[in-house]
Amino acid sequence: MKYCPTTTSSMPAIAALALLVWNGSTILWLPGIASVAAIIIIHTLVNRFCIGKCESARNMPFIVKALISWAVFILLPTAAVSYAAIGAVQWITLLATVPAGVLSDCVIHSNAQLKSKWQTYFFNVEMLLPYVWVSILSMAGLLPVTTIIIFLSIPMAIGYGKRPLEAWNGDSIILKDLYKKTGDFQITFTILFVLSLIIDKFI
């Protein structure tokens, strides 16, 4: 069992801070950055010492584990960073942080291995959901049109999403580095997302 990387925890928190800046909020930088650092440290310690025990909870339904991951990697980091940086929780920031948080769940699933076909399909849905989610927010005017650059990473999402499906056809070797590849994809997606916010600020 490999442990979830620090990037799994840091990407949603970084995305939240970037969104607060893009929204034009007056940022309390020291508390904001400190909250990001605290989230990373806490998640790293939990992953290091508790993930094995959590994965051994075989009676817990897969979807329940996913919901817990969404709370841990979306709701809590976004609320903590938002409150520390501006003294309030912005709902647009919470909504727009969902993609990076969902990809955290993808990393966890690829780490724990996908034990059934429906879990594999769920993994694929989570890999593609960020594109649909960001597109909807952009069309609704809640995010800038520059977020279209996130689609530069979609070949990675499709390529890595196909791997578990191919594994069920007998090629299990392709899952060997899926954990690392999914983590790399999350980083790439988040960087493009943050870059789109920066570009919007300068055009």
PDB file of C-alpha atoms in Angstrom:
ATOM      1  CA  MET A   1       0.000   0.000   0.000  1.00  0.00           C
ATOM      2  CA  LYS A   2       1.426   3.360  -1.045  1.00  0.00           C
ATOM      3  CA  TYR A   3       0.554   6.505   0.840  1.00  0.00           C
ATOM      4  CA  CYS A   4      -1.304   9.452  -0.680  1.00  0.00           C
ATOM      5  CA  PRO A   5       1.160  12.164  -1.709  1.00  0.00           C
ATOM      6  CA  THR A   6       1.215  15.630  -0.229  1.00  0.00           C
ATOM      7  CA  THR A   7      -0.010  16.986  -3.560  1.00  0.00           C
ATOM      8  CA  THR A   8      -3.322  15.178  -3.051  1.00  0.00           C
ATOM      9  CA  SER A   9      -4.002  17.435  -0.081  1.00  0.00           C
ATOM     10  CA  SER A  10      -2.365  20.601  -1.351  1.00  0.00           C
ATOM     11  CA  MET A  11      -3.998  20.956  -4.789  1.00  0.00           C
ATOM     12  CA  PRO A  12      -7.567  21.716  -3.552  1.00  0.00           C
ATOM     13  CA  ALA A  13      -6.209  24.123  -0.916  1.00  0.00           C
ATOM     14  CA  ILE A  14      -4.035  25.938  -3.478  1.00  0.00           C
ATOM     15  CA  ALA A  15      -6.977  26.141  -5.893  1.00  0.00           C
ATOM     16  CA  ALA A  16      -9.119  27.665  -3.133  1.00  0.00           C
ATOM     17  CA  LEU A  17      -6.517  30.348  -2.371  1.00  0.00           C
ATOM     18  CA  ALA A  18      -6.137  31.152  -6.084  1.00  0.00           C
ATOM     19  CA  LEU A  19      -9.910  31.515  -6.436  1.00  0.00           C
ATOM     20  CA  LEU A  20     -10.056  33.932  -3.516  1.00  0.00           C
ATOM     21  CA  VAL A  21      -7.407  36.089  -5.194  1.00  0.00           C
ATOM     22  CA  TRP A  22      -9.234  35.919  -8.537  1.00  0.00           C
ATOM     23  CA  ASN A  23     -12.483  36.978  -6.845  1.00  0.00           C
ATOM     24  CA  GLY A  24     -10.747  40.172  -5.724  1.00  0.00           C
ATOM     25  CA  SER A  25     -11.014  39.338  -2.037  1.00  0.00           C
ATOM     26  CA  THR A  26      -8.769  41.118   0.434  1.00  0.00           C
ATOM     27  CA  ILE A  27      -6.487  38.297   1.504  1.00  0.00           C
ATOM     28  CA  LEU A  28      -4.926  37.878   4.926  1.00  0.00           C
ATOM     29  CA  TRP A  29      -1.868  36.181   3.463  1.00  0.00           C
ATOM     30  CA  LEU A  30      -0.243  34.843   6.617  1.00  0.00           C
ATOM     31  CA  PRO A  31      -3.379  33.060   7.935  1.00  0.00           C
ATOM     32  CA  GLY A  32      -4.260  31.930   4.394  1.00  0.00           C
ATOM     33  CA  ILE A  33      -0.886  30.364   3.662  1.00  0.00           C
ATOM     34  CA  ALA A  34      -0.700  28.979   7.194  1.00  0.00           C
ATOM     35  CA  SER A  35      -4.052  27.247   6.700  1.00  0.00           C
ATOM     36  CA  VAL A  36      -2.830  25.645   3.459  1.00  0.00           C
ATOM     37  CA  ALA A  37       0.313  24.432   5.240  1.00  0.00           C
ATOM     38  CA  ALA A  38      -1.750  23.094   8.171  1.00  0.00           C
ATOM     39  CA  ILE A  39      -4.078  21.186   5.830  1.00  0.00           C
ATOM     40  CA  ILE A  40      -1.113  19.609   4.045  1.00  0.00           C
ATOM     41  CA  ILE A  41       0.533  18.586   7.321  1.00  0.00           C
ATOM     42  CA  ILE A  42      -2.664  17.164   8.825  1.00  0.00           C
ATOM     43  CA  HIS A  43      -3.588  15.213   5.683  1.00  0.00           C
ATOM     44  CA  THR A  44      -0.031  13.919   5.324  1.00  0.00           C
ATOM     45  CA  LEU A  45      -0.023  12.634   8.910  1.00  0.00           C
ATOM     46  CA  VAL A  46      -3.483  11.072   8.513  1.00  0.00           C
ATOM     47  CA  ASN A  47      -2.466   9.415   5.245  1.00  0.00           C
ATOM     48  CA  ARG A  48       0.805   8.192   6.723  1.00  0.00           C
ATOM     49  CA  PHE A  49      -0.596   6.640   9.875  1.00  0.00           C
ATOM     50  CA  CYS A  50      -4.282   5.978   9.224  1.00  0.00           C
ATOM     51  CA  ILE A  51      -4.825   5.124   5.560  1.00  0.00           C
ATOM     52  CA  GLY A  52      -4.026   1.438   6.047  1.00  0.00           C
ATOM     53  CA  LYS A  53      -6.612   1.149   8.815  1.00  0.00           C
ATOM     54  CA  CYS A  54      -9.169   3.078   6.782  1.00  0.00           C
ATOM     55  CA  GLU A  55      -8.703   0.829   3.770  1.00  0.00           C
ATOM     56  CA  SER A  56      -9.094  -2.231   5.969  1.00  0.00           C
ATOM     57  CA  ALA A  57     -12.646  -1.140   6.835  1.00  0.00           C
ATOM     58  CA  ARG A  58     -14.077  -3.594   4.331  1.00  0.00           C
ATOM     59  CA  ASN A  59     -17.653  -3.207   5.552  1.00  0.00           C
ATOM     60  CA  MET A  60     -17.735   0.443   4.572  1.00  0.00           C
ATOM     61  CA  PRO A  61     -19.396   0.861   1.140  1.00  0.00           C
ATOM     62  CA  PHE A  62     -17.170   2.225  -1.606  1.00  0.00           C
ATOM     63  CA  ILE A  63     -19.460   5.195  -2.245  1.00  0.00           C
ATOM     64  CA  VAL A  64     -19.365   6.125   1.464  1.00  0.00           C
ATOM     65  CA  LYS A  65     -15.570   6.207   1.325  1.00  0.00           C
ATOM     66  CA  ALA A  66     -15.832   8.483  -1.715  1.00  0.00           C
ATOM     67  CA  LEU A  67     -18.209  10.857   0.103  1.00  0.00           C
ATOM     68  CA  ILE A  68     -15.836  11.002   3.066  1.00  0.00           C
ATOM     69  CA  SER A  69     -12.971  11.800   0.693  1.00  0.00           C
ATOM     70  CA  TRP A  70     -15.006  14.593  -0.898  1.00  0.00           C
ATOM     71  CA  ALA A  71     -15.629  16.101   2.536  1.00  0.00           C
ATOM     72  CA  VAL A  72     -11.975  15.783   3.535  1.00  0.00           C
ATOM     73  CA  PHE A  73     -10.512  17.050   0.266  1.00  0.00           C
ATOM     74  CA  ILE A  74     -13.173  19.564  -0.865  1.00  0.00           C
ATOM     75  CA  LEU A  75     -15.372  20.904   1.937  1.00  0.00           C
ATOM     76  CA  LEU A  76     -12.882  21.077   4.793  1.00  0.00           C
ATOM     77  CA  PRO A  77      -9.841  22.513   2.915  1.00  0.00           C
ATOM     78  CA  THR A  78     -11.924  25.094   1.049  1.00  0.00           C
ATOM     79  CA  ALA A  79     -13.833  26.208   4.137  1.00  0.00           C
ATOM     80  CA  ALA A  80     -10.646  26.374   6.221  1.00  0.00           C
ATOM     81  CA  VAL A  81      -8.617  28.309   3.645  1.00  0.00           C
ATOM     82  CA  SER A  82     -11.492  30.672   2.831  1.00  0.00           C
ATOM     83  CA  TYR A  83     -12.248  31.432   6.472  1.00  0.00           C
ATOM     84  CA  ALA A  84      -8.572  31.884   7.391  1.00  0.00           C
ATOM     85  CA  ALA A  85      -7.848  34.139   4.399  1.00  0.00           C
ATOM     86  CA  ILE A  86     -10.942  36.368   4.326  1.00  0.00           C
ATOM     87  CA  GLY A  87     -12.888  35.538   7.487  1.00  0.00           C
ATOM     88  CA  ALA A  88     -15.803  33.971   5.612  1.00  0.00           C
ATOM     89  CA  VAL A  89     -16.616  30.976   3.423  1.00  0.00           C
ATOM     90  CA  GLN A  90     -17.300  31.876  -0.225  1.00  0.00           C
ATOM     91  CA  TRP A  91     -19.725  29.474  -1.882  1.00  0.00           C
ATOM     92  CA  ILE A  92     -18.296  30.131  -5.354  1.00  0.00           C
ATOM     93  CA  THR A  93     -14.888  29.132  -4.035  1.00  0.00           C
ATOM     94  CA  LEU A  94     -16.389  25.990  -2.553  1.00  0.00           C
ATOM     95  CA  LEU A  95     -18.109  25.121  -5.840  1.00  0.00           C
ATOM     96  CA  ALA A  96     -15.055  25.857  -7.992  1.00  0.00           C
ATOM     97  CA  THR A  97     -12.734  23.781  -5.796  1.00  0.00           C
ATOM     98  CA  VAL A  98     -14.769  20.631  -6.430  1.00  0.00           C
ATOM     99  CA  PRO A  99     -12.716  19.498  -9.494  1.00  0.00           C
ATOM    100  CA  ALA A 100      -9.362  19.481  -7.678  1.00  0.00           C
ATOM    101  CA  GLY A 101     -10.969  17.723  -4.719  1.00  0.00           C
ATOM    102  CA  VAL A 102     -12.636  15.065  -6.875  1.00  0.00           C
ATOM    103  CA  LEU A 103      -9.257  14.330  -8.440  1.00  0.00           C
ATOM    104  CA  SER A 104      -7.889  13.797  -4.925  1.00  0.00           C
ATOM    105  CA  ASP A 105     -10.445  11.016  -4.601  1.00  0.00           C
ATOM    106  CA  CYS A 106      -9.211   9.576  -7.926  1.00  0.00           C
ATOM    107  CA  VAL A 107      -5.677   9.431  -6.545  1.00  0.00           C
ATOM    108  CA  ILE A 108      -6.912   7.607  -3.446  1.00  0.00           C
ATOM    109  CA  HIS A 109      -8.880   5.093  -5.517  1.00  0.00           C
ATOM    110  CA  SER A 110      -5.908   4.368  -7.772  1.00  0.00           C
ATOM    111  CA  ASN A 111      -3.797   3.888  -4.635  1.00  0.00           C
ATOM    112  CA  ALA A 112      -6.273   1.499  -3.017  1.00  0.00           C
ATOM    113  CA  GLN A 113      -6.806  -0.377  -6.319  1.00  0.00           C
ATOM    114  CA  LEU A 114     -10.122  -0.684  -8.125  1.00  0.00           C
ATOM    115  CA  LYS A 115     -11.690  -3.980  -7.105  1.00  0.00           C
ATOM    116  CA  SER A 116     -14.773  -4.083  -9.319  1.00  0.00           C
ATOM    117  CA  LYS A 117     -15.931  -2.862 -12.706  1.00  0.00           C
ATOM    118  CA  TRP A 118     -18.382  -0.344 -11.258  1.00  0.00           C
ATOM    119  CA  GLN A 119     -15.562   1.146  -9.154  1.00  0.00           C
ATOM    120  CA  THR A 120     -13.585   1.459 -12.368  1.00  0.00           C
ATOM    121  CA  TYR A 121     -16.493   3.258 -14.037  1.00  0.00           C
ATOM    122  CA  PHE A 122     -16.810   5.530 -10.991  1.00  0.00           C
ATOM    123  CA  PHE A 123     -13.082   6.316 -11.302  1.00  0.00           C
ATOM    124  CA  ASN A 124     -13.608   7.306 -14.948  1.00  0.00           C
ATOM    125  CA  VAL A 125     -16.580   9.523 -14.065  1.00  0.00           C
ATOM    126  CA  GLU A 126     -14.460  11.313 -11.465  1.00  0.00           C
ATOM    127  CA  MET A 127     -11.644  11.782 -13.978  1.00  0.00           C
ATOM    128  CA  LEU A 128     -13.984  13.501 -16.461  1.00  0.00           C
ATOM    129  CA  LEU A 129     -16.342  15.268 -14.027  1.00  0.00           C
ATOM    130  CA  PRO A 130     -13.956  18.250 -13.480  1.00  0.00           C
ATOM    131  CA  TYR A 131     -14.255  19.247 -17.158  1.00  0.00           C
ATOM    132  CA  VAL A 132     -18.045  19.164 -17.072  1.00  0.00           C
ATOM    133  CA  TRP A 133     -18.153  20.965 -13.729  1.00  0.00           C
ATOM    134  CA  VAL A 134     -15.804  23.793 -14.764  1.00  0.00           C
ATOM    135  CA  SER A 135     -17.607  24.172 -18.111  1.00  0.00           C
ATOM    136  CA  ILE A 136     -20.971  24.602 -16.351  1.00  0.00           C
ATOM    137  CA  LEU A 137     -19.565  27.184 -13.923  1.00  0.00           C
ATOM    138  CA  SER A 138     -17.919  29.025 -16.819  1.00  0.00           C
ATOM    139  CA  MET A 139     -21.122  29.096 -18.901  1.00  0.00           C
ATOM    140  CA  ALA A 140     -22.975  30.354 -15.823  1.00  0.00           C
ATOM    141  CA  GLY A 141     -20.500  33.231 -15.565  1.00  0.00           C
ATOM    142  CA  LEU A 142     -19.099  32.050 -12.241  1.00  0.00           C
ATOM    143  CA  LEU A 143     -15.695  31.287 -13.747  1.00  0.00           C
ATOM    144  CA  PRO A 144     -13.848  33.045 -16.598  1.00  0.00           C
ATOM    145  CA  VAL A 145     -13.884  31.692 -20.158  1.00  0.00           C
ATOM    146  CA  THR A 146     -10.114  31.287 -19.901  1.00  0.00           C
ATOM    147  CA  THR A 147     -10.754  28.093 -17.934  1.00  0.00           C
ATOM    148  CA  ILE A 148     -11.089  26.465 -21.354  1.00  0.00           C
ATOM    149  CA  ILE A 149      -7.340  25.812 -21.153  1.00  0.00           C
ATOM    150  CA  ILE A 150      -8.004  22.988 -18.694  1.00  0.00           C
ATOM    151  CA  PHE A 151      -9.015  20.928 -21.749  1.00  0.00           C
ATOM    152  CA  LEU A 152      -5.327  20.748 -22.676  1.00  0.00           C
ATOM    153  CA  SER A 153      -5.122  18.021 -20.029  1.00  0.00           C
ATOM    154  CA  ILE A 154      -8.068  15.940 -21.243  1.00  0.00           C
ATOM    155  CA  PRO A 155      -5.860  13.490 -23.215  1.00  0.00           C
ATOM    156  CA  MET A 156      -4.268  12.583 -19.857  1.00  0.00           C
ATOM    157  CA  ALA A 157      -7.695  12.056 -18.264  1.00  0.00           C
ATOM    158  CA  ILE A 158      -8.884   9.803 -21.094  1.00  0.00           C
ATOM    159  CA  GLY A 159      -5.609   7.884 -21.257  1.00  0.00           C
ATOM    160  CA  TYR A 160      -5.360   7.192 -17.543  1.00  0.00           C
ATOM    161  CA  GLY A 161      -9.089   6.547 -17.226  1.00  0.00           C
ATOM    162  CA  LYS A 162      -8.855   3.771 -19.840  1.00  0.00           C
ATOM    163  CA  ARG A 163      -6.146   1.923 -17.916  1.00  0.00           C
ATOM    164  CA  PRO A 164      -8.400   0.329 -15.258  1.00  0.00           C
ATOM    165  CA  LEU A 165     -10.895  -0.670 -17.966  1.00  0.00           C
ATOM    166  CA  GLU A 166      -8.112  -2.374 -19.922  1.00  0.00           C
ATOM    167  CA  ALA A 167      -6.923  -4.076 -16.719  1.00  0.00           C
ATOM    168  CA  TRP A 168     -10.270  -5.828 -16.450  1.00  0.00           C
ATOM    169  CA  ASN A 169      -9.523  -7.318 -19.853  1.00  0.00           C
ATOM    170  CA  GLY A 170      -6.467  -9.062 -18.440  1.00  0.00           C
ATOM    171  CA  ASP A 171      -3.720  -6.456 -18.685  1.00  0.00           C
ATOM    172  CA  SER A 172      -3.142  -5.748 -14.978  1.00  0.00           C
ATOM    173  CA  ILE A 173       0.413  -4.503 -15.549  1.00  0.00           C
ATOM    174  CA  ILE A 174      -0.911  -1.156 -16.768  1.00  0.00           C
ATOM    175  CA  LEU A 175      -2.160  -0.396 -13.238  1.00  0.00           C
ATOM    176  CA  LYS A 176       1.357  -0.531 -11.853  1.00  0.00           C
ATOM    177  CA  ASP A 177       2.005   3.221 -12.054  1.00  0.00           C
ATOM    178  CA  LEU A 178      -1.620   4.430 -12.197  1.00  0.00           C
ATOM    179  CA  TYR A 179      -1.280   5.949  -8.720  1.00  0.00           C
ATOM    180  CA  LYS A 180       1.638   8.171  -9.771  1.00  0.00           C
ATOM    181  CA  LYS A 181       0.066   9.026 -13.123  1.00  0.00           C
ATOM    182  CA  THR A 182      -3.228  10.054 -11.510  1.00  0.00           C
ATOM    183  CA  GLY A 183      -1.324  12.277  -9.073  1.00  0.00           C
ATOM    184  CA  ASP A 184       0.563  13.876 -11.985  1.00  0.00           C
ATOM    185  CA  PHE A 185      -2.749  14.481 -13.753  1.00  0.00           C
ATOM    186  CA  GLN A 186      -4.215  16.199 -10.686  1.00  0.00           C
ATOM    187  CA  ILE A 187      -1.195  18.519 -10.522  1.00  0.00           C
ATOM    188  CA  THR A 188      -1.414  19.302 -14.258  1.00  0.00           C
ATOM    189  CA  PHE A 189      -5.153  20.017 -14.082  1.00  0.00           C
ATOM    190  CA  THR A 190      -4.775  22.280 -11.036  1.00  0.00           C
ATOM    191  CA  ILE A 191      -1.856  24.207 -12.565  1.00  0.00           C
ATOM    192  CA  LEU A 192      -3.886  24.832 -15.739  1.00  0.00           C
ATOM    193  CA  PHE A 193      -6.884  25.884 -13.664  1.00  0.00           C
ATOM    194  CA  VAL A 194      -4.845  28.373 -11.601  1.00  0.00           C
ATOM    195  CA  LEU A 195      -3.106  29.593 -14.775  1.00  0.00           C
ATOM    196  CA  SER A 196      -6.499  30.299 -16.371  1.00  0.00           C
ATOM    197  CA  LEU A 197      -7.383  32.539 -13.413  1.00  0.00           C
ATOM    198  CA  ILE A 198      -4.063  34.383 -13.723  1.00  0.00           C
ATOM    199  CA  ILE A 199      -4.551  34.895 -17.457  1.00  0.00           C
ATOM    200  CA  ASP A 200      -8.054  36.257 -16.845  1.00  0.00           C
ATOM    201  CA  LYS A 201      -6.598  38.827 -14.450  1.00  0.00           C
ATOM    202  CA  PHE A 202      -4.259  40.183 -17.120  1.00  0.00           C
ATOM    203  CA  ILE A 203      -6.544  40.327 -20.165  1.00  0.00           C
TER     204      ILE A 203
END
